[in-house]
């Protein structure tokens, strides 16, 4: 979004345009002559990593602020769970059975977005921007006629953002850490569907921030009690004393979109 605030100093973009008109000489062709902020090779240097980290933090923050995004509902889950119509493409029989979670994620995002339409840019769905459960979240928001956010990341294998993300709110990241910050900076609730390493990483990061009071508590919804109790022995952690029993109250198991929505509404009504 263009900033119309007038400044007494010459605009940086004007200088980028002007430098294209300078005479072509050995001096002007040399890398040293490039404007530092318009020199990709300079910005890619190891010594500039702090600057790149700052840029990845600031760009989505400024865009979302200008777009008016006040709060988000975070949706995590496996990229490998297809929609039910494509269950035959699932790699395992279990994944084929989990296509029901695609539908629940899609419905959950649609219900959340239908309600948020009455409140401007509150409770906007944000996903990792990829396929599977992430696609379902953005898709449900689009079907409700609302916007949604996608936080994609560059991976070794080509991954395009799913087509349901609002284009102006589709971001791409190099740094996992900065991406995870943006998931939680505006989070009013976190919904987690069955997933793998990435989903587990995101779940435990958020739980740790809440447990250690580095982040305010929010409705923390785990879709599919059977899955989560099979892959994680929560009771064993409490019995061993590696977490307190009260930590088991940081999250709630739900099975349906309606259940999840009811938890969020109860939380909101209690302030």
PDB file of C-alpha atoms in Angstrom:
ATOM      1  CA  UNK A   1       0.000   0.000   0.000  1.00  0.00           C
ATOM      2  CA  UNK A   2       1.426   3.346  -1.000  1.00  0.00           C
ATOM      3  CA  UNK A   3       2.144   5.853   1.748  1.00  0.00           C
ATOM      4  CA  UNK A   4       0.855   9.288   0.713  1.00  0.00           C
ATOM      5  CA  UNK A   5       2.568  11.100   3.588  1.00  0.00           C
ATOM      6  CA  UNK A   6       4.758  13.798   2.052  1.00  0.00           C
ATOM      7  CA  UNK A   7       8.383  14.085   3.157  1.00  0.00           C
ATOM      8  CA  UNK A   8      10.901  16.856   2.550  1.00  0.00           C
ATOM      9  CA  UNK A   9      13.557  14.371   1.440  1.00  0.00           C
ATOM     10  CA  UNK A  10      13.881  12.794  -1.962  1.00  0.00           C
ATOM     11  CA  UNK A  11      12.067   9.462  -2.264  1.00  0.00           C
ATOM     12  CA  UNK A  12      14.223   6.318  -2.394  1.00  0.00           C
ATOM     13  CA  UNK A  13      12.239   4.952  -5.325  1.00  0.00           C
ATOM     14  CA  UNK A  14      12.997   8.110  -7.314  1.00  0.00           C
ATOM     15  CA  UNK A  15      16.702   7.447  -6.908  1.00  0.00           C
ATOM     16  CA  UNK A  16      16.299   3.824  -7.997  1.00  0.00           C
ATOM     17  CA  UNK A  17      14.619   5.092 -11.179  1.00  0.00           C
ATOM     18  CA  UNK A  18      17.133   7.884 -11.678  1.00  0.00           C
ATOM     19  CA  UNK A  19      20.164   5.612 -11.430  1.00  0.00           C
ATOM     20  CA  UNK A  20      18.933   3.656 -14.449  1.00  0.00           C
ATOM     21  CA  UNK A  21      19.620   6.760 -16.557  1.00  0.00           C
ATOM     22  CA  UNK A  22      23.242   7.313 -15.528  1.00  0.00           C
ATOM     23  CA  UNK A  23      25.950   6.904 -18.226  1.00  0.00           C
ATOM     24  CA  UNK A  24      27.171   3.346 -18.752  1.00  0.00           C
ATOM     25  CA  UNK A  25      30.774   3.355 -17.542  1.00  0.00           C
ATOM     26  CA  UNK A  26      33.058   0.875 -15.763  1.00  0.00           C
ATOM     27  CA  UNK A  27      32.383   2.786 -12.557  1.00  0.00           C
ATOM     28  CA  UNK A  28      28.580   2.706 -12.805  1.00  0.00           C
ATOM     29  CA  UNK A  29      28.636  -0.990 -13.757  1.00  0.00           C
ATOM     30  CA  UNK A  30      30.678  -1.930 -10.677  1.00  0.00           C
ATOM     31  CA  UNK A  31      28.763  -3.586  -7.787  1.00  0.00           C
ATOM     32  CA  UNK A  32      30.152  -0.964  -5.406  1.00  0.00           C
ATOM     33  CA  UNK A  33      28.148   1.742  -7.211  1.00  0.00           C
ATOM     34  CA  UNK A  34      24.754   0.132  -6.598  1.00  0.00           C
ATOM     35  CA  UNK A  35      22.490   1.659  -4.001  1.00  0.00           C
ATOM     36  CA  UNK A  36      22.842  -0.570  -0.948  1.00  0.00           C
ATOM     37  CA  UNK A  37      19.092  -1.139  -0.539  1.00  0.00           C
ATOM     38  CA  UNK A  38      18.708  -1.982  -4.241  1.00  0.00           C
ATOM     39  CA  UNK A  39      21.635  -4.415  -4.356  1.00  0.00           C
ATOM     40  CA  UNK A  40      20.418  -8.023  -3.907  1.00  0.00           C
ATOM     41  CA  UNK A  41      23.913  -9.534  -3.773  1.00  0.00           C
ATOM     42  CA  UNK A  42      24.770  -7.168  -0.930  1.00  0.00           C
ATOM     43  CA  UNK A  43      21.570  -7.985   0.975  1.00  0.00           C
ATOM     44  CA  UNK A  44      22.250 -11.726   0.596  1.00  0.00           C
ATOM     45  CA  UNK A  45      25.597 -11.534   2.417  1.00  0.00           C
ATOM     46  CA  UNK A  46      25.898 -13.451   5.681  1.00  0.00           C
ATOM     47  CA  UNK A  47      26.673 -10.216   7.516  1.00  0.00           C
ATOM     48  CA  UNK A  48      23.260  -8.839   6.465  1.00  0.00           C
ATOM     49  CA  UNK A  49      21.263 -11.650   8.070  1.00  0.00           C
ATOM     50  CA  UNK A  50      20.020  -9.347  10.887  1.00  0.00           C
ATOM     51  CA  UNK A  51      18.681  -6.965   8.244  1.00  0.00           C
ATOM     52  CA  UNK A  52      16.919  -9.789   6.376  1.00  0.00           C
ATOM     53  CA  UNK A  53      15.380 -11.014   9.630  1.00  0.00           C
ATOM     54  CA  UNK A  54      14.077  -7.525  10.293  1.00  0.00           C
ATOM     55  CA  UNK A  55      12.672  -7.225   6.776  1.00  0.00           C
ATOM     56  CA  UNK A  56      10.795 -10.526   7.098  1.00  0.00           C
ATOM     57  CA  UNK A  57       9.351  -9.349  10.391  1.00  0.00           C
ATOM     58  CA  UNK A  58       8.390  -5.908   9.111  1.00  0.00           C
ATOM     59  CA  UNK A  59       6.950  -6.583   5.656  1.00  0.00           C
ATOM     60  CA  UNK A  60       4.003  -8.819   6.682  1.00  0.00           C
ATOM     61  CA  UNK A  61       3.471  -6.723   9.820  1.00  0.00           C
ATOM     62  CA  UNK A  62       3.126  -3.501   7.828  1.00  0.00           C
ATOM     63  CA  UNK A  63       0.949  -5.079   5.135  1.00  0.00           C
ATOM     64  CA  UNK A  64      -1.431  -6.648   7.667  1.00  0.00           C
ATOM     65  CA  UNK A  65      -1.603  -3.418   9.643  1.00  0.00           C
ATOM     66  CA  UNK A  66      -2.435  -1.453   6.492  1.00  0.00           C
ATOM     67  CA  UNK A  67      -5.028  -4.078   5.567  1.00  0.00           C
ATOM     68  CA  UNK A  68      -6.657  -3.606   8.970  1.00  0.00           C
ATOM     69  CA  UNK A  69      -6.118  -7.124  10.336  1.00  0.00           C
ATOM     70  CA  UNK A  70      -6.757  -6.890  14.087  1.00  0.00           C
ATOM     71  CA  UNK A  71      -6.857 -10.545  15.139  1.00  0.00           C
ATOM     72  CA  UNK A  72      -6.464 -13.968  13.580  1.00  0.00           C
ATOM     73  CA  UNK A  73      -7.569 -17.559  14.084  1.00  0.00           C
ATOM     74  CA  UNK A  74      -4.572 -19.791  13.465  1.00  0.00           C
ATOM     75  CA  UNK A  75      -5.109 -23.083  11.675  1.00  0.00           C
ATOM     76  CA  UNK A  76      -2.348 -25.723  11.658  1.00  0.00           C
ATOM     77  CA  UNK A  77      -2.457 -29.222  10.167  1.00  0.00           C
ATOM     78  CA  UNK A  78      -0.989 -31.670   7.709  1.00  0.00           C
ATOM     79  CA  UNK A  79      -0.242 -30.705   4.120  1.00  0.00           C
ATOM     80  CA  UNK A  80      -0.742 -34.381   3.194  1.00  0.00           C
ATOM     81  CA  UNK A  81      -4.437 -34.762   4.021  1.00  0.00           C
ATOM     82  CA  UNK A  82      -6.401 -34.352   0.774  1.00  0.00           C
ATOM     83  CA  UNK A  83     -10.013 -33.326   0.376  1.00  0.00           C
ATOM     84  CA  UNK A  84     -12.484 -36.249   0.517  1.00  0.00           C
ATOM     85  CA  UNK A  85     -13.027 -36.162  -3.256  1.00  0.00           C
ATOM     86  CA  UNK A  86      -9.333 -37.018  -3.662  1.00  0.00           C
ATOM     87  CA  UNK A  87      -9.008 -39.553  -0.840  1.00  0.00           C
ATOM     88  CA  UNK A  88      -7.749 -42.092  -3.367  1.00  0.00           C
ATOM     89  CA  UNK A  89      -4.557 -39.993  -3.665  1.00  0.00           C
ATOM     90  CA  UNK A  90      -3.773 -40.360   0.053  1.00  0.00           C
ATOM     91  CA  UNK A  91      -0.492 -42.145   0.734  1.00  0.00           C
ATOM     92  CA  UNK A  92      -1.978 -44.361   3.462  1.00  0.00           C
ATOM     93  CA  UNK A  93      -5.370 -45.702   4.492  1.00  0.00           C
ATOM     94  CA  UNK A  94      -5.126 -43.616   7.657  1.00  0.00           C
ATOM     95  CA  UNK A  95      -4.625 -40.416   5.678  1.00  0.00           C
ATOM     96  CA  UNK A  96      -7.603 -41.369   3.527  1.00  0.00           C
ATOM     97  CA  UNK A  97      -9.702 -41.672   6.691  1.00  0.00           C
ATOM     98  CA  UNK A  98      -8.412 -38.290   7.871  1.00  0.00           C
ATOM     99  CA  UNK A  99      -9.948 -36.540   4.880  1.00  0.00           C
ATOM    100  CA  UNK A 100     -12.862 -35.849   7.218  1.00  0.00           C
ATOM    101  CA  UNK A 101     -10.601 -33.340   8.951  1.00  0.00           C
ATOM    102  CA  UNK A 102     -10.231 -31.486   5.660  1.00  0.00           C
ATOM    103  CA  UNK A 103     -13.993 -30.989   5.726  1.00  0.00           C
ATOM    104  CA  UNK A 104     -13.982 -29.961   9.389  1.00  0.00           C
ATOM    105  CA  UNK A 105     -11.170 -27.444   8.794  1.00  0.00           C
ATOM    106  CA  UNK A 106     -13.018 -26.063   5.789  1.00  0.00           C
ATOM    107  CA  UNK A 107     -16.280 -25.770   7.766  1.00  0.00           C
ATOM    108  CA  UNK A 108     -14.522 -24.282  10.800  1.00  0.00           C
ATOM    109  CA  UNK A 109     -12.881 -21.576   8.672  1.00  0.00           C
ATOM    110  CA  UNK A 110     -16.164 -20.835   6.924  1.00  0.00           C
ATOM    111  CA  UNK A 111     -18.079 -20.475  10.206  1.00  0.00           C
ATOM    112  CA  UNK A 112     -15.377 -18.291  11.755  1.00  0.00           C
ATOM    113  CA  UNK A 113     -15.260 -16.076   8.668  1.00  0.00           C
ATOM    114  CA  UNK A 114     -19.031 -15.736   8.417  1.00  0.00           C
ATOM    115  CA  UNK A 115     -19.076 -14.412  11.978  1.00  0.00           C
ATOM    116  CA  UNK A 116     -16.030 -12.185  11.493  1.00  0.00           C
ATOM    117  CA  UNK A 117     -17.640 -10.474   8.499  1.00  0.00           C
ATOM    118  CA  UNK A 118     -19.783  -8.586  10.991  1.00  0.00           C
ATOM    119  CA  UNK A 119     -16.725  -7.315  12.847  1.00  0.00           C
ATOM    120  CA  UNK A 120     -14.424  -5.985  10.150  1.00  0.00           C
ATOM    121  CA  UNK A 121     -11.013  -7.652  10.146  1.00  0.00           C
ATOM    122  CA  UNK A 122     -11.285  -9.607  13.404  1.00  0.00           C
ATOM    123  CA  UNK A 123     -10.688 -13.367  13.577  1.00  0.00           C
ATOM    124  CA  UNK A 124      -9.176 -13.664  10.100  1.00  0.00           C
ATOM    125  CA  UNK A 125      -8.101 -17.210   9.221  1.00  0.00           C
ATOM    126  CA  UNK A 126      -4.343 -17.668   8.847  1.00  0.00           C
ATOM    127  CA  UNK A 127      -2.694 -20.870   7.599  1.00  0.00           C
ATOM    128  CA  UNK A 128       0.704 -21.976   6.374  1.00  0.00           C
ATOM    129  CA  UNK A 129      -0.543 -21.359   2.844  1.00  0.00           C
ATOM    130  CA  UNK A 130       0.108 -24.851   1.508  1.00  0.00           C
ATOM    131  CA  UNK A 131      -2.105 -27.807   0.513  1.00  0.00           C
ATOM    132  CA  UNK A 132      -4.088 -30.209   2.688  1.00  0.00           C
ATOM    133  CA  UNK A 133      -5.523 -28.830   5.923  1.00  0.00           C
ATOM    134  CA  UNK A 134      -4.032 -25.425   5.150  1.00  0.00           C
ATOM    135  CA  UNK A 135      -5.869 -25.312   1.830  1.00  0.00           C
ATOM    136  CA  UNK A 136      -9.089 -26.296   3.600  1.00  0.00           C
ATOM    137  CA  UNK A 137      -8.761 -23.326   5.959  1.00  0.00           C
ATOM    138  CA  UNK A 138      -8.224 -20.759   3.230  1.00  0.00           C
ATOM    139  CA  UNK A 139     -10.918 -22.397   1.131  1.00  0.00           C
ATOM    140  CA  UNK A 140     -13.539 -22.178   3.863  1.00  0.00           C
ATOM    141  CA  UNK A 141     -12.769 -18.499   4.397  1.00  0.00           C
ATOM    142  CA  UNK A 142     -13.073 -17.802   0.668  1.00  0.00           C
ATOM    143  CA  UNK A 143     -16.405 -19.641   0.508  1.00  0.00           C
ATOM    144  CA  UNK A 144     -17.692 -17.358   3.266  1.00  0.00           C
ATOM    145  CA  UNK A 145     -16.741 -14.341   1.175  1.00  0.00           C
ATOM    146  CA  UNK A 146     -13.954 -13.225   3.504  1.00  0.00           C
ATOM    147  CA  UNK A 147     -10.219 -12.708   3.344  1.00  0.00           C
ATOM    148  CA  UNK A 148      -7.617 -15.112   4.700  1.00  0.00           C
ATOM    149  CA  UNK A 149      -3.872 -15.104   5.191  1.00  0.00           C
ATOM    150  CA  UNK A 150      -1.252 -17.567   3.943  1.00  0.00           C
ATOM    151  CA  UNK A 151       2.256 -17.712   5.401  1.00  0.00           C
ATOM    152  CA  UNK A 152       4.174 -19.794   2.875  1.00  0.00           C
ATOM    153  CA  UNK A 153       7.846 -20.722   3.180  1.00  0.00           C
ATOM    154  CA  UNK A 154      10.505 -21.615   0.633  1.00  0.00           C
ATOM    155  CA  UNK A 155      11.173 -25.360   0.772  1.00  0.00           C
ATOM    156  CA  UNK A 156      13.650 -27.569  -1.131  1.00  0.00           C
ATOM    157  CA  UNK A 157      10.756 -28.971  -3.152  1.00  0.00           C
ATOM    158  CA  UNK A 158       8.659 -26.505  -5.113  1.00  0.00           C
ATOM    159  CA  UNK A 159       5.528 -25.501  -3.204  1.00  0.00           C
ATOM    160  CA  UNK A 160       3.037 -23.008  -4.589  1.00  0.00           C
ATOM    161  CA  UNK A 161       0.571 -21.296  -2.265  1.00  0.00           C
ATOM    162  CA  UNK A 162      -2.933 -22.713  -2.454  1.00  0.00           C
ATOM    163  CA  UNK A 163      -5.342 -20.756  -4.693  1.00  0.00           C
ATOM    164  CA  UNK A 164      -7.771 -19.772  -1.925  1.00  0.00           C
ATOM    165  CA  UNK A 165      -5.506 -17.320  -0.069  1.00  0.00           C
ATOM    166  CA  UNK A 166      -6.321 -13.628  -0.485  1.00  0.00           C
ATOM    167  CA  UNK A 167      -3.534 -12.593  -2.904  1.00  0.00           C
ATOM    168  CA  UNK A 168      -2.699  -9.379  -1.034  1.00  0.00           C
ATOM    169  CA  UNK A 169      -2.256 -11.421   2.170  1.00  0.00           C
ATOM    170  CA  UNK A 170      -0.116 -14.222   0.732  1.00  0.00           C
ATOM    171  CA  UNK A 171       3.406 -13.985   2.144  1.00  0.00           C
ATOM    172  CA  UNK A 172       6.579 -15.986   1.559  1.00  0.00           C
ATOM    173  CA  UNK A 173       9.302 -16.584   4.146  1.00  0.00           C
ATOM    174  CA  UNK A 174      12.894 -17.733   4.329  1.00  0.00           C
ATOM    175  CA  UNK A 175      13.106 -17.888   8.140  1.00  0.00           C
ATOM    176  CA  UNK A 176      10.932 -20.411   9.993  1.00  0.00           C
ATOM    177  CA  UNK A 177      11.307 -18.460  13.239  1.00  0.00           C
ATOM    178  CA  UNK A 178       9.953 -15.201  11.846  1.00  0.00           C
ATOM    179  CA  UNK A 179       7.114 -17.054  10.130  1.00  0.00           C
ATOM    180  CA  UNK A 180       6.112 -18.636  13.444  1.00  0.00           C
ATOM    181  CA  UNK A 181       6.100 -15.218  15.100  1.00  0.00           C
ATOM    182  CA  UNK A 182       3.626 -13.959  12.502  1.00  0.00           C
ATOM    183  CA  UNK A 183       1.342 -16.923  13.156  1.00  0.00           C
ATOM    184  CA  UNK A 184       1.009 -15.883  16.800  1.00  0.00           C
ATOM    185  CA  UNK A 185       1.344 -12.086  16.860  1.00  0.00           C
ATOM    186  CA  UNK A 186      -2.405 -11.554  16.363  1.00  0.00           C
ATOM    187  CA  UNK A 187      -3.713 -14.975  17.418  1.00  0.00           C
ATOM    188  CA  UNK A 188      -7.108 -14.967  19.137  1.00  0.00           C
ATOM    189  CA  UNK A 189      -7.357 -18.773  18.951  1.00  0.00           C
ATOM    190  CA  UNK A 190      -5.305 -21.708  17.676  1.00  0.00           C
ATOM    191  CA  UNK A 191      -6.864 -24.736  15.957  1.00  0.00           C
ATOM    192  CA  UNK A 192      -4.628 -27.729  15.323  1.00  0.00           C
ATOM    193  CA  UNK A 193      -5.576 -30.684  13.138  1.00  0.00           C
ATOM    194  CA  UNK A 194      -3.678 -33.973  12.748  1.00  0.00           C
ATOM    195  CA  UNK A 195      -0.266 -33.434  11.203  1.00  0.00           C
ATOM    196  CA  UNK A 196       3.406 -34.324  11.158  1.00  0.00           C
ATOM    197  CA  UNK A 197       6.676 -32.739  12.252  1.00  0.00           C
ATOM    198  CA  UNK A 198       5.716 -29.224  11.139  1.00  0.00           C
ATOM    199  CA  UNK A 199       2.359 -29.327  12.905  1.00  0.00           C
ATOM    200  CA  UNK A 200       3.919 -30.763  16.073  1.00  0.00           C
ATOM    201  CA  UNK A 201       6.624 -28.108  16.016  1.00  0.00           C
ATOM    202  CA  UNK A 202       4.079 -25.313  15.682  1.00  0.00           C
ATOM    203  CA  UNK A 203       1.831 -26.815  18.359  1.00  0.00           C
ATOM    204  CA  UNK A 204       4.549 -27.265  20.984  1.00  0.00           C
ATOM    205  CA  UNK A 205       6.065 -23.853  20.261  1.00  0.00           C
ATOM    206  CA  UNK A 206       2.714 -22.180  20.927  1.00  0.00           C
ATOM    207  CA  UNK A 207       1.996 -24.337  23.995  1.00  0.00           C
ATOM    208  CA  UNK A 208       5.427 -23.518  25.425  1.00  0.00           C
ATOM    209  CA  UNK A 209       4.883 -19.788  24.956  1.00  0.00           C
ATOM    210  CA  UNK A 210       1.554 -20.003  26.806  1.00  0.00           C
ATOM    211  CA  UNK A 211       2.895 -22.350  29.495  1.00  0.00           C
ATOM    212  CA  UNK A 212       5.802 -19.997  30.237  1.00  0.00           C
ATOM    213  CA  UNK A 213       3.544 -16.926  30.114  1.00  0.00           C
ATOM    214  CA  UNK A 214       5.429 -15.450  27.179  1.00  0.00           C
ATOM    215  CA  UNK A 215       2.065 -15.353  25.397  1.00  0.00           C
ATOM    216  CA  UNK A 216      -1.443 -14.748  26.699  1.00  0.00           C
ATOM    217  CA  UNK A 217      -3.670 -17.846  26.878  1.00  0.00           C
ATOM    218  CA  UNK A 218      -6.046 -18.298  23.948  1.00  0.00           C
ATOM    219  CA  UNK A 219      -8.521 -21.050  23.018  1.00  0.00           C
ATOM    220  CA  UNK A 220      -6.235 -23.922  22.003  1.00  0.00           C
ATOM    221  CA  UNK A 221      -8.162 -26.544  20.061  1.00  0.00           C
ATOM    222  CA  UNK A 222      -6.883 -30.011  19.172  1.00  0.00           C
ATOM    223  CA  UNK A 223      -9.098 -31.627  16.549  1.00  0.00           C
ATOM    224  CA  UNK A 224      -9.283 -35.402  16.921  1.00  0.00           C
ATOM    225  CA  UNK A 225      -8.741 -36.653  20.477  1.00  0.00           C
ATOM    226  CA  UNK A 226      -7.977 -40.192  19.267  1.00  0.00           C
ATOM    227  CA  UNK A 227      -5.127 -38.967  17.060  1.00  0.00           C
ATOM    228  CA  UNK A 228      -3.566 -36.692  19.666  1.00  0.00           C
ATOM    229  CA  UNK A 229      -3.794 -39.191  22.495  1.00  0.00           C
ATOM    230  CA  UNK A 230      -2.243 -41.844  20.278  1.00  0.00           C
ATOM    231  CA  UNK A 231       0.765 -39.806  19.109  1.00  0.00           C
ATOM    232  CA  UNK A 232       1.384 -38.014  22.440  1.00  0.00           C
ATOM    233  CA  UNK A 233       1.041 -39.546  25.884  1.00  0.00           C
ATOM    234  CA  UNK A 234      -0.080 -36.395  27.669  1.00  0.00           C
ATOM    235  CA  UNK A 235      -0.861 -38.212  30.917  1.00  0.00           C
ATOM    236  CA  UNK A 236       2.631 -39.724  31.018  1.00  0.00           C
ATOM    237  CA  UNK A 237       4.147 -36.253  30.831  1.00  0.00           C
ATOM    238  CA  UNK A 238       2.048 -35.094  33.766  1.00  0.00           C
ATOM    239  CA  UNK A 239       2.690 -38.270  35.777  1.00  0.00           C
ATOM    240  CA  UNK A 240       6.435 -37.948  35.205  1.00  0.00           C
ATOM    241  CA  UNK A 241       6.320 -34.362  36.398  1.00  0.00           C
ATOM    242  CA  UNK A 242       7.923 -32.992  33.232  1.00  0.00           C
ATOM    243  CA  UNK A 243       4.814 -30.844  32.912  1.00  0.00           C
ATOM    244  CA  UNK A 244       2.357 -29.884  35.622  1.00  0.00           C
ATOM    245  CA  UNK A 245      -1.120 -31.392  35.585  1.00  0.00           C
ATOM    246  CA  UNK A 246      -2.509 -27.884  35.155  1.00  0.00           C
ATOM    247  CA  UNK A 247      -0.718 -27.714  31.791  1.00  0.00           C
ATOM    248  CA  UNK A 248      -3.212 -30.264  30.481  1.00  0.00           C
ATOM    249  CA  UNK A 249      -5.841 -27.539  30.782  1.00  0.00           C
ATOM    250  CA  UNK A 250      -4.057 -25.338  28.234  1.00  0.00           C
ATOM    251  CA  UNK A 251      -5.799 -27.149  25.364  1.00  0.00           C
ATOM    252  CA  UNK A 252      -9.204 -28.612  24.566  1.00  0.00           C
ATOM    253  CA  UNK A 253     -10.006 -31.650  22.425  1.00  0.00           C
ATOM    254  CA  UNK A 254     -12.755 -31.126  19.855  1.00  0.00           C
ATOM    255  CA  UNK A 255     -14.132 -33.240  17.035  1.00  0.00           C
ATOM    256  CA  UNK A 256     -16.208 -30.840  14.959  1.00  0.00           C
ATOM    257  CA  UNK A 257     -16.156 -27.280  13.714  1.00  0.00           C
ATOM    258  CA  UNK A 258     -19.247 -26.502  15.767  1.00  0.00           C
ATOM    259  CA  UNK A 259     -17.580 -27.721  18.975  1.00  0.00           C
ATOM    260  CA  UNK A 260     -14.531 -25.588  18.266  1.00  0.00           C
ATOM    261  CA  UNK A 261     -16.627 -22.520  17.575  1.00  0.00           C
ATOM    262  CA  UNK A 262     -18.533 -23.047  20.848  1.00  0.00           C
ATOM    263  CA  UNK A 263     -15.247 -23.153  22.815  1.00  0.00           C
ATOM    264  CA  UNK A 264     -14.133 -19.872  21.248  1.00  0.00           C
ATOM    265  CA  UNK A 265     -17.490 -18.225  21.927  1.00  0.00           C
ATOM    266  CA  UNK A 266     -17.491 -19.336  25.566  1.00  0.00           C
ATOM    267  CA  UNK A 267     -13.953 -18.044  25.979  1.00  0.00           C
ATOM    268  CA  UNK A 268     -14.903 -14.694  24.441  1.00  0.00           C
ATOM    269  CA  UNK A 269     -18.036 -14.344  26.575  1.00  0.00           C
ATOM    270  CA  UNK A 270     -15.943 -14.926  29.721  1.00  0.00           C
ATOM    271  CA  UNK A 271     -13.492 -12.221  28.651  1.00  0.00           C
TER     272      UNK A 271
END
